């Protein structure tokens, strides 16, 4: 078709398509839009459609289209400007739609504008102002409020209310109709007594409607109505200045104004003129009043002294009257009173004085000096000021005012500020911060005294010295300082220097420094004067233990005020920590042909993340090291191949031992090793562990044997009984004082720690704490240890002690009670309180010591020794008095409600072993108390046990003087005299009503092992007669209570009679002295010196013990002991028989030889003397022929060489002292040994034993003045067999 072919074809296609396409249609006709729709909000949607589905474009036109804008693609219409229904409630716009094919399609759409409550009510006919007479009747209509709302519906309905009335008291005076707006007067008005006008706020509110996003919005508006109250003349005049007081000096001139009376008409709206007059007076013709202006003036000159009969006070009755008639048709008036005081003329001013003494002699003075501490509290007066102000005028003429001037007036104030006649004046602190010694050391003020009514003034200067007070704290420049040092550095290394300042002059150069807390001084210290912080013990600085320290540095001034700062000391790491294996021994159990994986772990305490703490592992060369590999980083130990127990030459029991080395990467490198034990077979690789967290700390009281201390629990994770059985043991720190028993419990085992029954802990010893190393182990010997700290708790159980050699002097004929001295005992217990009492006295009269004829002295509870004023001290009667006092610690601990000490051997049927007391606050029969023993337990070395009720309580029917009922605890049987421990007795006290209370009584037993036998060379009757003196001496010597058990005569081979006195030496806390203790005390030098001669005079010769402790032994032990004893007896009898036969034969030969030699010797000048043992024959020369004579060798049989060494030792022992624990200063005289005729063997020597004769000869050698003490024991005989 040439060049026109293509355009024609396209035009044809377009025409064809247009002819077939449909026109779009607009469906929207009417829409609703509320007038409060905001700009940009959705208004409505244009609904249009195209049958062909062509895309449509939308548009709007018309005069009201400016309120809207349309999205051309979606047809969504939004607000472009706000609508106003009240201006136009119906709009129309042209909607245009185009499908891009046909021409525009238009349609008129009507928009109904819906109402929104956007208009408040508007008041009409404003303003609502009204003038109302004050006498207007209640119920009157004042005005009507009217408001119109342009909205529709409920939004156009207006209601009214009064929201506020000013003033508030007028709220109840007015009301308004809610619908009509009529305002009504509800009360009475008053121009004078109430407000002259009222402002009423009226609010008009519509019925509410939708607005914006809210469903119901109420619009309101308000207006103010002003009600003016019109005044009416209905009130009497009122004085403004009466009643009142006035004053005028005497002799004042005529017409001098005295006072002006003011009155007003309370009807201020009327304000009638007031006229004044004097209605009456008590002094006529002295004063006059101006009837118009109310001025009162002097009518005649007067003299005050003539008016003394009315106390110089003139009283005027003033009348005020209105000029016009009031509402009642009369002239209203009122009367007021004016009192006029006639005073003296003021012709003197105030002056300053200083008054001193009781008579207060005053001297005029104008300069004063005082002092005060700086920073004293406000209101505190300046010290050392004695200031007084006087004005000689009388009454008000003597009134004066005080004020301060000068450079420091703002820092102080004067008190009082005004005065009358005379007043003491003080300068007080007003501004404590200005009174600062650091600013001013001296301050000054001037006190100005001004006459209140005349031109008189006087001035006093006050110098105030400020005392310096330490009121400032030391201060550091920084709150915290930071330093760094290497761990384990040298001692004395300086960490840093820190100083502080103090503003107080008192502290200049006096600050000292101290590091806190105290435990920090173990590591660091500071030079007190300079603040230099240095290392005190560098070896303790271990970064791995503590990487930093934060001590507090204190700066302390001279007053003890402290300033602080924190010192941060960082510890720098060095490679000083050897890698530590988690375990020294690793054990692995693996079945053969199984793979082993065992991780060896070590830790390095050096700084983490540095080469110093990085660890690598390797296996040390050993016979089996090639069979295993280890990861050098993780420490994972594996076997190179399967382990075949039968194929490997293993150590006994299939155990392979390896050594793993852990090395760090520091310089120089440090390393440690761990032993790895690999068992081929069943494994037992769990160690016991303690169930309770460490540390373990238990407390136990002293002096209680067998007492439970505490328990430890442990568990082993192994499952078999054989592998998880745990045994506890104390490996260290016990010192034989504790026992540990193991027992199975639920979930593991328990180790019970108890005090060894044979041991009593003693707080007074050097060991007050025990650090027990307790080990828990299983059968596989895997162990875990822990430390148990046992703290011994002090019990007041140690008896007090007396001082020794106390000598007091007193003049004779003393009649006044005076202290001679004070006994000072001592007690090693932590807490004690000592009381003293006189036990017995002895006097030295005429050179002999014995009972005192009179009690010249007393001992007070506090230990003071005072004279007894009842008697007169006479030196000629007695020149010495020996006082035996005892001291009691009243704080001795009782481990129960009461404690009694019982000597078991003295307990018989019906014996009292203790006593209990009870009180009941009831009266009459209700307070009678009965006692009953409920339980008896015994605590001994072998544990606790329950006893039968062999004890009972016998109740007393009557109360004692203190209102207490008591009961003796008695025994129904004799007690076992070997019982050692204590009885715990529970006693119940009950009244007739059944009310009861239970108390615990401890009976501390003293068994027969503590019985001590005292021997006297006297008859039984003599000893019994001397028992009081013996008891007093023994109490003084041992400081114990002495209980006598038995006195009996002992049959001996000597001619004189020997009496044995058995006694117990006990203390209130249940302890007692045994034979050894009593022997040690009586043989001590100081005790023997003081009491030895007294006991000797009473026949005392020595002590011994006759009681042996019996203990229960198992039958098996008896059998073993019996067999061994039988064998020993056979051997001993056989050996002894042979030795005795041989020795007897030799001795007889030796004696025969000696006799022959003695017979051939002639002794000249023989001397008498005591015999000496050697043989059974004695000579008069005092020598044994065997020991002292030359033996003819021809007659020597040669037995000396084979003589018994025992014989020689027996003889040599005579050269040494046998005084045992007795001192060399014994004062007891020895009996002279008489010679014994050789031929008269029938006469009995005073000394039967050769050892006794030897002792007698030794005492003769020591001389008559040499003291000594011997005692005889008939059970020992040293005579040769």
Tab-separated table of C-alpha atoms in Angstrom, residues 419-611:
chain	number	residue	atom	x	y	z
A	419	UNK	CA	14.570	47.013	128.202
A	420	UNK	CA	12.744	48.826	130.961
A	421	UNK	CA	14.627	50.413	133.835
A	422	UNK	CA	17.397	47.838	134.218
A	423	UNK	CA	18.451	44.788	132.197
A	424	UNK	CA	21.378	42.309	131.923
A	425	UNK	CA	22.832	42.459	128.428
A	426	UNK	CA	24.321	39.524	126.517
A	427	UNK	CA	26.042	39.400	123.168
A	428	UNK	CA	24.934	36.228	121.367
A	429	UNK	CA	26.118	34.547	118.190
A	430	UNK	CA	23.952	35.276	115.200
A	431	UNK	CA	26.011	33.839	112.323
A	432	UNK	CA	28.215	30.906	113.466
A	433	UNK	CA	29.955	30.730	110.109
A	434	UNK	CA	31.308	34.270	110.553
A	435	UNK	CA	32.819	33.372	113.951
A	436	UNK	CA	35.807	31.584	112.444
A	437	UNK	CA	39.260	31.678	114.002
A	438	UNK	CA	40.805	31.077	110.606
A	439	UNK	CA	39.225	34.383	109.421
A	440	UNK	CA	39.387	36.590	112.533
A	441	UNK	CA	41.058	35.957	115.849
A	442	UNK	CA	39.552	39.093	117.434
A	443	UNK	CA	36.146	40.640	116.685
A	444	UNK	CA	34.559	43.813	118.034
A	445	UNK	CA	31.100	45.351	118.275
A	446	UNK	CA	29.565	48.456	119.875
A	447	UNK	CA	26.381	48.171	121.900
A	448	UNK	CA	24.188	51.271	121.379
A	449	UNK	CA	21.646	52.013	124.120
A	450	UNK	CA	19.019	54.585	123.058
A	451	UNK	CA	16.343	56.125	125.232
A	452	UNK	CA	13.021	55.120	123.693
A	453	UNK	CA	11.406	58.544	124.091
A	454	UNK	CA	14.222	61.080	124.417
A	455	UNK	CA	17.425	61.944	122.694
A	456	UNK	CA	19.698	60.046	125.097
A	457	UNK	CA	22.296	57.581	123.756
A	458	UNK	CA	25.273	55.725	125.276
A	459	UNK	CA	27.783	53.329	123.713
A	460	UNK	CA	29.808	50.357	125.064
A	461	UNK	CA	32.691	48.757	123.134
A	462	UNK	CA	32.997	44.958	123.312
A	463	UNK	CA	36.183	43.144	122.282
A	464	UNK	CA	35.530	39.431	121.546
A	465	UNK	CA	38.500	37.056	121.472
A	466	UNK	CA	37.836	34.031	119.232
A	467	UNK	CA	39.153	30.704	120.561
A	468	UNK	CA	40.548	28.352	117.964
A	469	UNK	CA	38.680	25.034	117.766
A	470	UNK	CA	39.727	22.077	115.727
A	471	UNK	CA	36.742	22.178	113.369
A	472	UNK	CA	38.239	21.214	110.035
A	473	UNK	CA	38.908	17.734	108.718
A	474	UNK	CA	42.059	16.817	106.820
A	475	UNK	CA	41.431	16.670	103.075
A	476	UNK	CA	43.176	14.873	100.217
A	477	UNK	CA	43.373	16.343	96.740
A	478	UNK	CA	41.902	13.190	95.208
A	479	UNK	CA	39.224	10.777	96.347
A	480	UNK	CA	41.285	7.860	95.051
A	481	UNK	CA	44.907	7.250	94.017
A	482	UNK	CA	46.199	4.393	91.885
A	483	UNK	CA	49.673	2.791	91.896
A	484	UNK	CA	51.216	-0.392	90.476
A	485	UNK	CA	54.048	-2.589	91.798
A	486	UNK	CA	55.475	-6.025	90.957
A	487	UNK	CA	54.468	-8.972	93.048
A	488	UNK	CA	57.091	-10.282	95.501
A	489	UNK	CA	58.970	-6.971	95.318
A	490	UNK	CA	61.574	-6.035	97.938
A	491	UNK	CA	60.490	-4.930	101.372
A	492	UNK	CA	60.517	-1.154	101.665
A	493	UNK	CA	59.619	-0.549	98.026
A	494	UNK	CA	57.883	2.829	97.874
A	495	UNK	CA	54.385	2.587	96.446
A	496	UNK	CA	53.707	6.326	96.428
A	497	UNK	CA	53.551	9.492	98.529
A	498	UNK	CA	50.164	10.986	99.395
A	499	UNK	CA	49.676	14.024	101.626
A	500	UNK	CA	46.644	15.875	102.945
A	501	UNK	CA	45.979	19.430	104.130
A	502	UNK	CA	44.055	20.837	107.097
A	503	UNK	CA	42.833	24.420	107.348
A	504	UNK	CA	43.129	24.508	111.147
A	505	UNK	CA	46.150	26.405	112.404
A	506	UNK	CA	46.328	23.981	115.324
A	507	UNK	CA	47.044	21.154	112.907
A	508	UNK	CA	49.789	22.795	110.878
A	509	UNK	CA	52.534	20.184	110.508
A	510	UNK	CA	50.758	17.818	112.893
A	511	UNK	CA	48.940	15.499	110.509
A	512	UNK	CA	49.705	11.798	110.826
A	513	UNK	CA	48.899	9.041	108.392
A	514	UNK	CA	47.608	5.548	108.903
A	515	UNK	CA	46.595	2.684	106.625
A	516	UNK	CA	43.331	0.858	107.228
A	517	UNK	CA	42.100	-1.762	107.763
A	518	UNK	CA	44.514	-3.317	110.232
A	519	UNK	CA	44.907	-6.499	108.188
A	520	UNK	CA	46.378	-4.384	105.380
A	521	UNK	CA	49.413	-3.626	107.565
A	522	UNK	CA	50.587	-7.164	106.920
A	523	UNK	CA	51.361	-6.097	103.358
A	524	UNK	CA	51.781	-2.311	103.335
A	525	UNK	CA	52.435	0.479	105.760
A	526	UNK	CA	52.791	4.242	105.677
A	527	UNK	CA	55.270	6.582	107.304
A	528	UNK	CA	53.081	8.475	109.793
A	529	UNK	CA	54.792	11.820	109.285
A	530	UNK	CA	55.262	11.952	105.497
A	531	UNK	CA	52.448	9.848	103.991
A	532	UNK	CA	54.925	7.622	102.143
A	533	UNK	CA	53.289	4.264	101.440
A	534	UNK	CA	55.755	1.372	101.209
A	535	UNK	CA	55.767	-2.396	100.948
A	536	UNK	CA	56.086	-4.035	104.332
A	537	UNK	CA	56.322	-7.679	103.294
A	538	UNK	CA	56.855	-8.154	99.582
A	539	UNK	CA	56.855	-11.922	99.782
A	540	UNK	CA	53.171	-11.818	100.728
A	541	UNK	CA	52.263	-9.891	97.586
A	542	UNK	CA	51.067	-12.662	95.338
A	543	UNK	CA	49.117	-11.525	92.297
A	544	UNK	CA	47.705	-15.008	91.934
A	545	UNK	CA	46.164	-14.741	95.370
A	546	UNK	CA	45.164	-11.077	95.221
A	547	UNK	CA	45.755	-8.947	92.141
A	548	UNK	CA	44.967	-5.639	93.757
A	549	UNK	CA	44.601	-4.039	97.157
A	550	UNK	CA	42.441	-1.101	98.125
A	551	UNK	CA	43.563	0.136	101.533
A	552	UNK	CA	42.176	3.337	102.971
A	553	UNK	CA	44.701	6.023	103.848
A	554	UNK	CA	43.713	8.091	106.847
A	555	UNK	CA	45.019	11.539	107.661
A	556	UNK	CA	44.488	12.278	111.356
A	557	UNK	CA	44.758	15.739	112.879
A	558	UNK	CA	45.615	16.598	116.469
A	559	UNK	CA	41.968	16.355	117.521
A	560	UNK	CA	41.486	12.910	116.020
A	561	UNK	CA	39.503	14.111	113.023
A	562	UNK	CA	40.053	11.823	110.100
A	563	UNK	CA	40.176	12.439	106.379
A	564	UNK	CA	40.328	9.438	104.067
A	565	UNK	CA	41.182	8.510	100.533
A	566	UNK	CA	41.283	5.187	98.726
A	567	UNK	CA	44.608	3.839	97.476
A	568	UNK	CA	44.332	1.395	94.575
A	569	UNK	CA	47.488	-0.756	94.438
A	570	UNK	CA	47.642	-3.055	91.420
A	571	UNK	CA	49.937	-6.089	91.677
A	572	UNK	CA	51.784	-6.768	88.423
A	573	UNK	CA	52.412	-10.351	87.396
A	574	UNK	CA	55.792	-12.104	87.226
A	575	UNK	CA	56.284	-15.741	86.282
A	576	UNK	CA	56.449	-17.076	89.807
A	577	UNK	CA	53.687	-19.639	89.740
A	578	UNK	CA	54.553	-23.192	88.885
A	579	UNK	CA	51.758	-24.974	87.073
A	580	UNK	CA	49.791	-26.980	89.588
A	581	UNK	CA	48.287	-30.273	88.720
A	582	UNK	CA	44.710	-30.608	89.820
A	583	UNK	CA	45.768	-33.876	91.402
A	584	UNK	CA	49.133	-35.242	92.307
A	585	UNK	CA	47.977	-38.706	91.295
A	586	UNK	CA	45.697	-39.595	88.406
A	587	UNK	CA	44.230	-43.072	88.468
A	588	UNK	CA	42.440	-44.646	85.522
A	589	UNK	CA	40.697	-47.977	85.338
A	590	UNK	CA	40.072	-49.405	81.891
A	591	UNK	CA	39.087	-52.807	80.726
A	592	UNK	CA	41.475	-54.463	78.394
A	593	UNK	CA	40.870	-53.924	74.656
A	594	UNK	CA	39.146	-50.634	75.487
A	595	UNK	CA	40.273	-47.103	74.672
A	596	UNK	CA	41.331	-44.820	77.507
A	597	UNK	CA	40.713	-41.104	77.531
A	598	UNK	CA	42.008	-39.260	80.584
A	599	UNK	CA	42.385	-35.520	80.757
A	600	UNK	CA	45.293	-34.273	82.788
A	601	UNK	CA	44.589	-30.762	83.971
A	602	UNK	CA	46.770	-28.188	85.571
A	603	UNK	CA	46.317	-24.574	86.369
A	604	UNK	CA	48.768	-21.728	86.486
A	605	UNK	CA	48.063	-18.899	88.881
A	606	UNK	CA	49.902	-16.324	86.774
A	607	UNK	CA	48.060	-13.615	84.863
A	608	UNK	CA	45.548	-15.262	82.481
A	609	UNK	CA	46.125	-14.756	78.770
A	610	UNK	CA	49.876	-14.339	79.106
A	611	UNK	CA	52.686	-16.819	78.321
